[in-house]
Amino acid sequence: MKPLKLLTLLALTTAFSGCQAIGPDYAPPSVDTDKAWAASEESLFNAASPESIETWWDTLNDPILNDLIERAFAANLDLATAVQNVRQAAAIRGVNAGERFPDFDATGSYSREQQGQNGFPALDDPAEFDFFALGLEFGWELDVWGRVSRLVESADADLAAAVEDLYDVQVLLATEVASEYVGLRTAQARLDVAMQNIEIQLKSLELTQTRFDAGAAPQLDVAQAETNLANTEAELPSLKADVRDALLRLAVLLGENPTSLIEELASSSSIPEPPAEIAIGIPADVLRRRPDIRSAERTLAAEVARIGVELGDLYPRFSLGGSFEFNSTDADSWFNADSFNFGFGPSFSWNIFDGGRERGDVRAQEAAADIALLSYRSAVLNAIEDVESATYQHARQLERTDAFDRASAAAQQSADLSRQLYLEGRSDFQNVLDSERELFTAQDNLIVSRSEVTTTYITIQRSLGGGWSSASSVQEAAYGAAE
């Protein structure tokens, strides 16, 4: 091909490839949100941006919890799976991006050939000969309509969505580890309270037995004391099972053998307490922060881009291809100039009738984009609901805990007074039994309520999208997988 013709063809190729991509251009959907959370009206919450949102568990001031979360980030299997999903999406993006470039294939062959006498043309004296071939073939689809550009655009969005999904797994993992840890400390605290009440009830049983032996109390008092003690002891097995279940679950979250934490966390510790005041920002912060919303938005972008991919199949595809070869029947002259041949030029293909299949694919993809838009809007509404619900529940749980705190103090006083009155003979033993049962119940309720306060605080942090940072080791792994 003459140089001028070759340059002209390459210029046309560049011009065609720079055309506007077919299909709709993506624009992020606008979302109207309130300027403030309803919870901001309560003094407990403020609209300041939560500075510790990336590592919100630090605000619970529990070094053991901090260590468990870091270990989970390093070895949790669901998180490792999410990293591999990013790696897969990055590889697919690379495959799609490769369609922008020509394909080159090296070819080569050797054969020993002979044409028969009855072949065409007929030979009176057919001879055997060697045939040597070595060449280069290439093909390049010209992205005239921007189909490939849309394909890469959708792959970019899919990759970004995979990264956001990784972030979301990290958010949920931190929440689950913290919740299980609080559940462990709650079960241990309830077990300790049960044991303390068993000690109190044992003393009451000894007291009634002594008074019965002295003829100062009926045998009924002894039987009632034994009943009360047995009922409390019956709570121990289920509480011990709760402790074991929490230990097993925590270990699995850390990617370890289920029994690996039994000795490490066997000793009781206090339930972590959240700060007295919580910064929750404004609703717009959640839209920017929550990975599930960001993932839904990127998924929408991918689906919109794929409309252009499907539309591209309705138009002709233009390609540039060719081959360059050295062919010879003699190895000594294989690479001579006379052995060189080539072919080079454009081509096109166009499906002009397929029974409406391609147009059906376009309509299906448009519907997929509409579904993704609805999913995005649903994710936004659910996120706002999460924050509003979590903040309200936290505030009400604090009120409930305050009431249980007062009830526990009153029950302790009641138990002390009823026992003293019984010893003085001014009250029967039934009052002692009732006050001891009420004391155990009040103390147990207080522990559970304090646990719920911390749990609702954890839920608030999850609903705000806390627990991930682009500077963390998990994100470094994600970016490394994407490269």
Tab-separated table of C-alpha atoms in Angstrom:
chain	number	residue	atom	x	y	z
A	1	MET	CA	0.000	0.000	0.000
A	2	LYS	CA	1.281	3.444	-0.937
A	3	PRO	CA	2.303	5.659	2.015
A	4	LEU	CA	-0.300	8.334	1.175
A	5	LYS	CA	-3.148	5.820	1.150
A	6	LEU	CA	-1.938	4.289	4.417
A	7	LEU	CA	-1.756	7.702	6.135
A	8	THR	CA	-5.234	8.572	4.858
A	9	LEU	CA	-6.658	5.328	6.216
A	10	LEU	CA	-5.059	5.856	9.614
A	11	ALA	CA	-6.390	9.419	9.739
A	12	LEU	CA	-9.909	8.205	9.016
A	13	THR	CA	-9.517	5.530	11.674
A	14	THR	CA	-8.553	8.136	14.279
A	15	ALA	CA	-11.451	10.378	13.269
A	16	PHE	CA	-13.995	7.581	13.465
A	17	SER	CA	-12.707	6.424	16.849
A	18	GLY	CA	-13.160	9.910	18.289
A	19	CYS	CA	-16.894	10.119	17.541
A	20	GLN	CA	-19.407	10.747	20.309
A	21	ALA	CA	-20.288	7.467	22.026
A	22	ILE	CA	-23.781	6.217	21.302
A	23	GLY	CA	-26.312	5.936	24.104
A	24	PRO	CA	-27.222	8.167	27.069
A	25	ASP	CA	-24.506	9.974	28.987
A	26	TYR	CA	-24.702	9.171	32.681
A	27	ALA	CA	-25.552	11.880	35.197
A	28	PRO	CA	-25.713	11.107	38.934
A	29	PRO	CA	-29.319	11.219	40.155
A	30	SER	CA	-30.260	14.112	42.403
A	31	VAL	CA	-31.696	13.311	45.812
A	32	ASP	CA	-33.559	15.718	48.065
A	33	THR	CA	-32.884	15.223	51.767
A	34	ASP	CA	-33.774	17.086	54.911
A	35	LYS	CA	-31.246	19.590	56.171
A	36	ALA	CA	-30.994	17.900	59.567
A	37	TRP	CA	-31.877	14.693	61.336
A	38	ALA	CA	-34.923	14.627	63.567
A	39	ALA	CA	-32.624	13.419	66.353
A	40	SER	CA	-30.726	16.714	66.213
A	41	GLU	CA	-33.500	18.209	68.326
A	42	GLU	CA	-32.245	16.151	71.270
A	43	SER	CA	-29.234	17.393	73.208
A	44	LEU	CA	-27.655	13.951	72.967
A	45	PHE	CA	-26.932	14.427	69.256
A	46	ASN	CA	-25.334	17.246	67.304
A	47	ALA	CA	-24.948	18.056	63.619
A	48	ALA	CA	-21.168	18.226	63.736
A	49	SER	CA	-19.307	15.947	61.359
A	50	PRO	CA	-18.275	12.790	63.269
A	51	GLU	CA	-14.480	13.027	63.302
A	52	SER	CA	-13.906	9.489	64.564
A	53	ILE	CA	-16.278	7.847	62.069
A	54	GLU	CA	-13.518	5.850	60.341
A	55	THR	CA	-12.527	4.104	63.581
A	56	TRP	CA	-15.611	4.766	65.685
A	57	TRP	CA	-14.854	1.797	67.962
A	58	ASP	CA	-12.053	3.856	69.514
A	59	THR	CA	-14.749	5.937	71.233
A	60	LEU	CA	-15.766	2.859	73.253
A	61	ASN	CA	-12.333	2.918	74.946
A	62	ASP	CA	-11.856	-0.850	74.943
A	63	PRO	CA	-8.379	-1.978	73.784
A	64	ILE	CA	-9.513	-5.588	73.503
A	65	LEU	CA	-12.306	-4.624	71.106
A	66	ASN	CA	-9.881	-2.521	69.057
A	67	ASP	CA	-7.560	-5.504	68.743
A	68	LEU	CA	-10.372	-7.856	67.727
A	69	ILE	CA	-11.564	-5.541	64.952
A	70	GLU	CA	-8.058	-5.121	63.562
A	71	ARG	CA	-7.598	-8.888	63.580
A	72	ALA	CA	-10.917	-9.303	61.787
A	73	PHE	CA	-9.852	-6.807	59.124
A	74	ALA	CA	-6.685	-8.816	58.593
A	75	ALA	CA	-8.155	-12.324	58.354
A	76	ASN	CA	-11.950	-12.330	57.958
A	77	LEU	CA	-12.910	-14.599	55.083
A	78	ASP	CA	-15.870	-12.527	53.870
A	79	LEU	CA	-13.588	-9.506	53.649
A	80	ALA	CA	-10.982	-11.550	51.791
A	81	THR	CA	-13.707	-12.661	49.379
A	82	ALA	CA	-14.680	-9.029	48.788
A	83	VAL	CA	-11.057	-8.197	47.969
A	84	GLN	CA	-11.028	-10.998	45.402
A	85	ASN	CA	-14.263	-9.654	43.925
A	86	VAL	CA	-12.426	-6.369	43.367
A	87	ARG	CA	-9.579	-8.274	41.759
A	88	GLN	CA	-12.037	-10.043	39.454
A	89	ALA	CA	-13.769	-6.786	38.499
A	90	ALA	CA	-10.390	-5.207	37.762
A	91	ALA	CA	-9.460	-8.108	35.500
A	92	ILE	CA	-12.760	-7.836	33.621
A	93	ARG	CA	-12.184	-4.119	33.217
A	94	GLY	CA	-8.788	-4.898	31.721
A	95	VAL	CA	-10.362	-7.356	29.276
A	96	ASN	CA	-12.880	-4.758	28.110
A	97	ALA	CA	-10.273	-2.007	27.871
A	98	GLY	CA	-8.205	-4.319	25.671
A	99	GLU	CA	-10.863	-4.066	22.961
A	100	ARG	CA	-9.644	-0.549	22.248
A	101	PHE	CA	-6.451	-1.938	20.782
A	102	PRO	CA	-5.709	-4.160	17.791
A	103	ASP	CA	-5.094	-7.884	18.118
A	104	PHE	CA	-1.794	-9.200	16.768
A	105	ASP	CA	-1.251	-12.912	16.148
A	106	ALA	CA	2.012	-14.459	15.073
A	107	THR	CA	1.594	-17.388	12.693
A	108	GLY	CA	4.003	-19.971	11.399
A	109	SER	CA	3.970	-23.389	9.781
A	110	TYR	CA	6.021	-25.971	7.946
A	111	SER	CA	4.674	-28.752	5.772
A	112	ARG	CA	5.904	-31.355	3.309
A	113	GLU	CA	3.479	-31.329	0.375
A	114	GLN	CA	2.712	-33.148	-2.835
A	115	GLN	CA	-0.171	-32.625	-5.254
A	116	GLY	CA	-1.691	-35.757	-6.824
A	117	GLN	CA	-1.898	-36.321	-10.587
A	118	ASN	CA	-5.687	-36.012	-10.503
A	119	GLY	CA	-5.611	-32.647	-8.781
A	120	PHE	CA	-6.231	-29.281	-10.397
A	121	PRO	CA	-4.313	-28.344	-12.338
A	122	ALA	CA	-3.349	-31.885	-13.365
A	123	LEU	CA	0.376	-32.621	-13.229
A	124	ASP	CA	2.097	-35.285	-15.315
A	125	ASP	CA	4.996	-35.465	-12.929
A	126	PRO	CA	3.889	-34.356	-9.429
A	127	ALA	CA	6.765	-33.485	-7.149
A	128	GLU	CA	7.145	-33.234	-3.396
A	129	PHE	CA	8.204	-29.939	-1.886
A	130	ASP	CA	8.624	-28.133	1.443
A	131	PHE	CA	6.514	-25.140	2.372
A	132	PHE	CA	7.656	-22.632	4.981
A	133	ALA	CA	5.395	-19.821	6.315
A	134	LEU	CA	5.920	-17.177	8.977
A	135	GLY	CA	3.805	-14.083	9.420
A	136	LEU	CA	1.842	-11.602	11.484
A	137	GLU	CA	-1.921	-11.075	11.397
A	138	PHE	CA	-3.853	-8.266	13.014
A	139	GLY	CA	-7.418	-7.087	13.427
A	140	TRP	CA	-8.783	-3.891	14.937
A	141	GLU	CA	-12.409	-2.953	15.478
A	142	LEU	CA	-12.801	0.784	14.916
A	143	ASP	CA	-14.902	2.223	17.731
A	144	VAL	CA	-16.926	4.366	15.342
A	145	TRP	CA	-20.068	4.496	17.491
A	146	GLY	CA	-18.374	4.375	20.895
A	147	ARG	CA	-19.574	0.852	21.718
A	148	VAL	CA	-16.202	-0.120	23.138
A	149	SER	CA	-15.954	3.174	25.042
A	150	ARG	CA	-19.295	2.418	26.690
A	151	LEU	CA	-18.103	-1.104	27.440
A	152	VAL	CA	-15.051	0.246	29.250
A	153	GLU	CA	-17.185	2.877	30.980
A	154	SER	CA	-19.479	0.176	32.354
A	155	ALA	CA	-16.490	-1.907	33.479
A	156	ASP	CA	-15.014	1.112	35.277
A	157	ALA	CA	-18.295	1.584	37.121
A	158	ASP	CA	-18.517	-2.131	37.959
A	159	LEU	CA	-15.004	-1.984	39.398
A	160	ALA	CA	-15.881	1.057	41.502
A	161	ALA	CA	-19.020	-0.730	42.729
A	162	ALA	CA	-16.931	-3.757	43.725
A	163	VAL	CA	-14.628	-1.506	45.752
A	164	GLU	CA	-17.647	0.080	47.454
A	165	ASP	CA	-19.007	-3.389	48.200
A	166	LEU	CA	-15.684	-4.148	49.868
A	167	TYR	CA	-16.056	-1.039	51.992
A	168	ASP	CA	-19.575	-2.120	52.925
A	169	VAL	CA	-18.331	-5.528	54.039
A	170	GLN	CA	-15.787	-3.759	56.242
A	171	VAL	CA	-18.509	-1.554	57.750
A	172	LEU	CA	-20.685	-4.571	58.520
A	173	LEU	CA	-17.732	-6.581	59.832
A	174	ALA	CA	-16.726	-3.902	62.344
A	175	THR	CA	-20.356	-3.677	63.452
A	176	GLU	CA	-20.717	-7.422	63.846
A	177	VAL	CA	-17.465	-7.856	65.771
A	178	ALA	CA	-18.396	-5.019	68.130
A	179	SER	CA	-21.931	-6.349	68.602
A	180	GLU	CA	-20.722	-9.878	69.330
A	181	TYR	CA	-18.125	-8.518	71.732
A	182	VAL	CA	-20.797	-6.540	73.567
A	183	GLY	CA	-22.951	-9.671	73.591
A	184	LEU	CA	-20.069	-11.613	75.130
A	185	ARG	CA	-19.473	-9.045	77.872
A	186	THR	CA	-23.217	-8.855	78.494
A	187	ALA	CA	-23.554	-12.609	78.924
A	188	GLN	CA	-20.529	-12.661	81.226
A	189	ALA	CA	-21.936	-9.791	83.303
A	190	ARG	CA	-25.318	-11.485	83.560
A	191	LEU	CA	-23.571	-14.682	84.621
A	192	ASP	CA	-21.657	-12.782	87.299
A	193	VAL	CA	-24.872	-11.191	88.606
A	194	ALA	CA	-26.573	-14.577	88.684
A	195	MET	CA	-23.667	-16.006	90.690
A	196	GLN	CA	-23.801	-13.055	93.108
A	197	ASN	CA	-27.517	-13.577	93.637
A	198	ILE	CA	-26.951	-17.283	94.166
A	199	GLU	CA	-24.551	-16.370	96.974
A	200	ILE	CA	-27.209	-14.113	98.516
A	201	GLN	CA	-29.885	-16.790	98.191
A	202	LEU	CA	-27.560	-19.433	99.664
A	203	LYS	CA	-27.188	-17.252	102.736
A	204	SER	CA	-30.954	-16.917	102.932
A	205	LEU	CA	-31.308	-20.704	102.733
A	206	GLU	CA	-28.737	-21.162	105.487
A	207	LEU	CA	-30.562	-18.557	107.558
A	208	THR	CA	-33.938	-20.279	107.212
A	209	GLN	CA	-32.387	-23.684	107.930
A	210	THR	CA	-30.762	-22.336	111.099
A	211	ARG	CA	-33.997	-20.712	112.254
A	212	PHE	CA	-35.950	-23.887	111.450
A	213	ASP	CA	-33.487	-26.012	113.403
A	214	ALA	CA	-33.930	-23.596	116.307
A	215	GLY	CA	-37.688	-23.813	116.037
A	216	ALA	CA	-37.962	-20.136	115.150
A	217	ALA	CA	-39.202	-20.610	111.550
A	218	PRO	CA	-41.435	-23.095	109.729
A	219	GLN	CA	-40.121	-25.657	107.269
A	220	LEU	CA	-42.037	-23.759	104.581
A	221	ASP	CA	-39.426	-21.006	104.732
A	222	VAL	CA	-36.690	-23.551	104.000
A	223	ALA	CA	-38.590	-25.037	101.052
A	224	GLN	CA	-39.289	-21.589	99.593
A	225	ALA	CA	-35.621	-20.605	99.942
A	226	GLU	CA	-34.554	-23.802	98.154
A	227	THR	CA	-37.039	-23.111	95.352
A	228	ASN	CA	-35.783	-19.575	94.901
A	229	LEU	CA	-32.168	-20.745	94.800
A	230	ALA	CA	-32.885	-23.529	92.290
A	231	ASN	CA	-34.702	-21.159	89.954
A	232	THR	CA	-31.730	-18.821	89.896
A	233	GLU	CA	-29.284	-21.692	89.364
A	234	ALA	CA	-31.394	-22.786	86.386
A	235	GLU	CA	-30.394	-19.563	84.630
A	236	LEU	CA	-26.696	-20.477	84.644
A	237	PRO	CA	-26.617	-23.060	81.810
A	238	SER	CA	-28.270	-20.745	79.264
A	239	LEU	CA	-26.020	-17.842	80.263
A	240	LYS	CA	-22.941	-20.036	79.921
A	241	ALA	CA	-24.190	-21.111	76.487
A	242	ASP	CA	-24.563	-17.456	75.507
A	243	VAL	CA	-20.965	-16.818	76.521
A	244	ARG	CA	-19.722	-19.794	74.529
A	245	ASP	CA	-21.769	-18.861	71.435
A	246	ALA	CA	-20.370	-15.319	71.463
A	247	LEU	CA	-16.808	-16.640	71.777
A	248	LEU	CA	-17.300	-19.053	68.900
A	249	ARG	CA	-18.871	-16.422	66.653
A	250	LEU	CA	-16.153	-13.878	67.388
A	251	ALA	CA	-13.446	-16.357	66.468
A	252	VAL	CA	-15.105	-17.110	63.129
A	253	LEU	CA	-15.386	-13.381	62.406
A	254	LEU	CA	-11.647	-13.152	63.009
A	255	GLY	CA	-11.050	-15.966	60.532
A	256	GLU	CA	-9.805	-18.261	63.291
A	257	ASN	CA	-10.714	-21.663	64.671
A	258	PRO	CA	-14.054	-21.285	66.522
A	259	THR	CA	-12.544	-22.313	69.864
A	260	SER	CA	-9.461	-20.095	69.626
A	261	LEU	CA	-10.788	-17.279	71.846
A	262	ILE	CA	-12.216	-19.359	74.682
A	263	GLU	CA	-9.183	-18.969	76.939
A	264	GLU	CA	-8.190	-15.513	75.682
A	265	LEU	CA	-11.539	-13.903	76.547
A	266	ALA	CA	-12.581	-16.152	79.414
A	267	SER	CA	-12.247	-13.410	82.042
A	268	SER	CA	-15.177	-11.053	82.450
A	269	SER	CA	-14.811	-7.387	81.557
A	270	SER	CA	-17.118	-4.401	81.637
A	271	ILE	CA	-19.511	-3.682	78.796
A	272	PRO	CA	-18.051	-0.855	76.650
A	273	GLU	CA	-19.872	2.439	77.153
A	274	PRO	CA	-20.504	4.928	74.328
A	275	PRO	CA	-19.779	8.652	74.681
A	276	ALA	CA	-22.401	10.874	76.258
A	277	GLU	CA	-22.729	13.046	73.144
A	278	ILE	CA	-22.766	11.790	69.563
A	279	ALA	CA	-21.978	13.710	66.375
A	280	ILE	CA	-24.218	12.532	63.523
A	281	GLY	CA	-23.655	15.196	60.852
A	282	ILE	CA	-26.391	15.905	58.325
A	283	PRO	CA	-28.330	13.603	55.948
A	284	ALA	CA	-26.244	14.653	52.947
A	285	ASP	CA	-23.152	13.263	54.704
A	286	VAL	CA	-24.675	9.789	54.708
A	287	LEU	CA	-25.232	9.852	50.948
A	288	ARG	CA	-21.550	10.610	50.458
A	289	ARG	CA	-20.307	8.266	53.160
A	290	ARG	CA	-22.297	5.023	53.043
A	291	PRO	CA	-20.671	2.410	50.792
A	292	ASP	CA	-23.960	0.699	49.955
A	293	ILE	CA	-25.346	3.933	48.505
A	294	ARG	CA	-22.115	4.611	46.613
A	295	SER	CA	-22.176	1.059	45.267
A	296	ALA	CA	-25.785	1.445	44.130
A	297	GLU	CA	-24.867	4.682	42.343
A	298	ARG	CA	-21.920	3.054	40.556
A	299	THR	CA	-24.095	0.084	39.591
A	300	LEU	CA	-26.583	2.528	38.080
A	301	ALA	CA	-23.759	4.166	36.107
A	302	ALA	CA	-22.685	0.759	34.786
A	303	GLU	CA	-26.204	-0.133	33.665
A	304	VAL	CA	-26.634	3.197	31.877
A	305	ALA	CA	-23.319	2.701	30.041
A	306	ARG	CA	-24.408	-0.758	28.941
A	307	ILE	CA	-27.339	0.798	27.075
A	308	GLY	CA	-24.759	2.273	24.719
A	309	VAL	CA	-23.099	-1.129	24.380
A	310	GLU	CA	-26.394	-2.696	23.310
A	311	LEU	CA	-27.226	0.188	20.965
A	312	GLY	CA	-23.852	-0.259	19.295
A	313	ASP	CA	-24.952	-3.689	18.084
A	314	LEU	CA	-27.636	-2.028	15.936
A	315	TYR	CA	-25.010	-0.255	13.843
A	316	PRO	CA	-22.390	-1.601	11.442
A	317	ARG	CA	-19.020	-2.550	12.850
A	318	PHE	CA	-15.957	-1.366	10.987
A	319	SER	CA	-12.659	-3.161	11.284
A	320	LEU	CA	-9.149	-2.800	10.028
A	321	GLY	CA	-7.180	-5.954	9.397
A	322	GLY	CA	-4.321	-7.446	7.522
A	323	SER	CA	-1.522	-9.945	7.389
A	324	PHE	CA	2.183	-9.900	6.632
A	325	GLU	CA	3.877	-13.175	5.722
A	326	PHE	CA	7.038	-14.770	4.399
A	327	ASN	CA	6.216	-17.856	2.327
A	328	SER	CA	8.732	-20.070	0.574
A	329	THR	CA	9.329	-23.606	-0.615
A	330	ASP	CA	13.002	-23.260	0.211
A	331	ALA	CA	14.334	-22.564	3.675
A	332	ASP	CA	17.309	-20.707	2.235
A	333	SER	CA	15.070	-18.143	0.532
A	334	TRP	CA	12.452	-18.000	3.266
A	335	PHE	CA	13.178	-14.421	4.281
A	336	ASN	CA	14.052	-13.001	0.876
A	337	ALA	CA	12.127	-10.006	-0.398
A	338	ASP	CA	10.516	-12.179	-3.063
A	339	SER	CA	8.996	-14.376	-0.334
A	340	PHE	CA	7.166	-11.469	1.341
A	341	ASN	CA	3.441	-10.876	0.823
A	342	PHE	CA	0.836	-8.858	2.652
A	343	GLY	CA	-2.822	-7.887	2.709
A	344	PHE	CA	-4.240	-4.803	4.437
A	345	GLY	CA	-7.595	-3.034	4.428
A	346	PRO	CA	-10.896	-2.161	6.087
A	347	SER	CA	-14.044	-4.269	6.401
A	348	PHE	CA	-17.466	-4.001	7.944
A	349	SER	CA	-20.311	-6.199	9.144
A	350	TRP	CA	-23.904	-5.220	9.844
A	351	ASN	CA	-26.748	-7.352	11.064
A	352	ILE	CA	-29.633	-5.944	9.072
A	353	PHE	CA	-32.249	-8.412	10.317
A	354	ASP	CA	-32.405	-10.565	13.450
A	355	GLY	CA	-36.104	-10.749	14.224
A	356	GLY	CA	-35.902	-7.880	16.718
A	357	ARG	CA	-33.466	-9.580	19.068
A	358	GLU	CA	-31.003	-6.689	19.258
A	359	ARG	CA	-33.717	-4.112	19.849
A	360	GLY	CA	-35.122	-6.385	22.526
A	361	ASP	CA	-31.697	-6.419	24.190
A	362	VAL	CA	-31.686	-2.620	24.174
A	363	ARG	CA	-35.118	-2.447	25.806
A	364	ALA	CA	-34.060	-5.034	28.376
A	365	GLN	CA	-30.958	-3.000	29.222
A	366	GLU	CA	-33.008	0.192	29.534
A	367	ALA	CA	-35.214	-1.657	32.004
A	368	ALA	CA	-32.113	-2.824	33.875
A	369	ALA	CA	-30.992	0.803	34.188
A	370	ASP	CA	-34.437	1.797	35.500
A	371	ILE	CA	-34.244	-1.024	38.057
A	372	ALA	CA	-30.794	0.177	39.148
A	373	LEU	CA	-32.176	3.701	39.584
A	374	LEU	CA	-34.993	2.393	41.773
A	375	SER	CA	-32.473	0.355	43.781
A	376	TYR	CA	-30.386	3.475	44.316
A	377	ARG	CA	-33.374	5.476	45.524
A	378	SER	CA	-34.366	2.602	47.797
A	379	ALA	CA	-30.838	2.477	49.235
A	380	VAL	CA	-31.041	6.199	50.012
A	381	LEU	CA	-34.399	5.892	51.768
A	382	ASN	CA	-33.252	2.857	53.728
A	383	ALA	CA	-30.106	4.691	54.829
A	384	ILE	CA	-32.086	7.663	56.091
A	385	GLU	CA	-34.461	5.312	57.871
A	386	ASP	CA	-31.514	3.495	59.475
A	387	VAL	CA	-30.113	6.691	60.964
A	388	GLU	CA	-33.444	8.046	62.157
A	389	SER	CA	-34.402	4.721	63.733
A	390	ALA	CA	-31.006	4.083	65.351
A	391	THR	CA	-30.753	7.547	66.895
A	392	TYR	CA	-34.294	7.406	68.240
A	393	GLN	CA	-33.775	3.918	69.674
A	394	HIS	CA	-30.539	5.017	71.337
A	395	ALA	CA	-32.157	7.996	73.020
A	396	ARG	CA	-35.074	5.922	74.286
A	397	GLN	CA	-32.761	3.146	75.473
A	398	LEU	CA	-30.841	5.654	77.585
A	399	GLU	CA	-34.116	6.646	79.242
A	400	ARG	CA	-34.931	2.996	79.834
A	401	THR	CA	-31.515	2.343	81.331
A	402	ASP	CA	-31.924	5.263	83.697
A	403	ALA	CA	-35.211	3.760	84.922
A	404	PHE	CA	-33.645	0.324	85.360
A	405	ASP	CA	-30.763	1.912	87.268
A	406	ARG	CA	-33.212	3.426	89.731
A	407	ALA	CA	-35.124	0.149	89.952
A	408	SER	CA	-31.930	-1.785	90.705
A	409	ALA	CA	-30.939	0.597	93.490
A	410	ALA	CA	-34.426	0.394	94.999
A	411	ALA	CA	-34.466	-3.403	94.732
A	412	GLN	CA	-31.131	-3.592	96.562
A	413	GLN	CA	-32.498	-1.430	99.340
A	414	SER	CA	-35.686	-3.493	99.474
A	415	ALA	CA	-33.735	-6.756	99.739
A	416	ASP	CA	-31.587	-5.405	102.583
A	417	LEU	CA	-34.589	-4.088	104.513
A	418	SER	CA	-36.728	-7.204	104.075
A	419	ARG	CA	-33.907	-9.421	105.308
A	420	GLN	CA	-33.349	-7.179	108.338
A	421	LEU	CA	-37.065	-7.134	109.172
A	422	TYR	CA	-37.198	-10.918	108.879
A	423	LEU	CA	-34.285	-11.297	111.270
A	424	GLU	CA	-36.073	-9.009	113.722
A	425	GLY	CA	-39.246	-11.064	113.390
A	426	ARG	CA	-41.253	-8.126	112.039
A	427	SER	CA	-41.854	-9.645	108.580
A	428	ASP	CA	-42.355	-13.101	107.115
A	429	PHE	CA	-39.953	-14.814	104.766
A	430	GLN	CA	-42.154	-14.274	101.733
A	431	ASN	CA	-41.054	-10.638	101.617
A	432	VAL	CA	-37.431	-11.762	101.583
A	433	LEU	CA	-38.115	-14.134	98.680
A	434	ASP	CA	-39.951	-11.491	96.705
A	435	SER	CA	-37.260	-8.877	97.233
A	436	GLU	CA	-34.455	-11.269	96.233
A	437	ARG	CA	-36.255	-12.247	93.032
A	438	GLU	CA	-36.901	-8.598	92.250
A	439	LEU	CA	-33.273	-7.745	92.937
A	440	PHE	CA	-32.002	-10.409	90.534
A	441	THR	CA	-34.478	-9.339	87.863
A	442	ALA	CA	-33.679	-5.636	88.283
A	443	GLN	CA	-29.922	-6.182	88.107
A	444	ASP	CA	-30.260	-8.447	85.093
A	445	ASN	CA	-32.528	-5.939	83.337
A	446	LEU	CA	-30.031	-3.175	84.011
A	447	ILE	CA	-27.180	-5.132	82.426
A	448	VAL	CA	-29.235	-5.968	79.355
A	449	SER	CA	-30.382	-2.357	79.017
A	450	ARG	CA	-26.823	-1.027	79.279
A	451	SER	CA	-25.852	-3.517	76.614
A	452	GLU	CA	-28.646	-2.232	74.381
A	453	VAL	CA	-27.378	1.324	74.792
A	454	THR	CA	-24.001	0.275	73.413
A	455	THR	CA	-25.612	-1.835	70.717
A	456	THR	CA	-27.770	1.055	69.480
A	457	TYR	CA	-24.670	3.254	69.456
A	458	ILE	CA	-22.956	0.668	67.259
A	459	THR	CA	-26.008	0.662	65.000
A	460	ILE	CA	-25.806	4.443	64.700
A	461	GLN	CA	-22.204	4.215	63.537
A	462	ARG	CA	-23.093	1.554	60.990
A	463	SER	CA	-26.042	3.581	59.698
A	464	LEU	CA	-23.749	6.595	59.268
A	465	GLY	CA	-21.392	4.469	57.163
A	466	GLY	CA	-18.569	4.382	59.696
A	467	GLY	CA	-15.817	1.823	59.770
A	468	TRP	CA	-13.825	2.237	56.567
A	469	SER	CA	-11.098	4.509	55.341
A	470	SER	CA	-9.239	4.792	52.047
A	471	ALA	CA	-6.025	4.886	54.082
A	472	SER	CA	-6.535	1.510	55.805
A	473	SER	CA	-4.704	-1.705	54.989
A	474	VAL	CA	-7.925	-3.230	53.679
A	475	GLN	CA	-8.291	-0.465	51.125
A	476	GLU	CA	-4.635	-0.797	50.144
A	477	ALA	CA	-5.348	-4.452	49.411
A	478	ALA	CA	-8.364	-3.444	47.334
A	479	TYR	CA	-6.430	-0.897	45.298
A	480	GLY	CA	-3.622	-3.376	44.850
A	481	ALA	CA	-6.093	-5.932	43.523
A	482	ALA	CA	-7.529	-3.370	41.136
A	483	GLU	CA	-4.181	-2.460	39.567
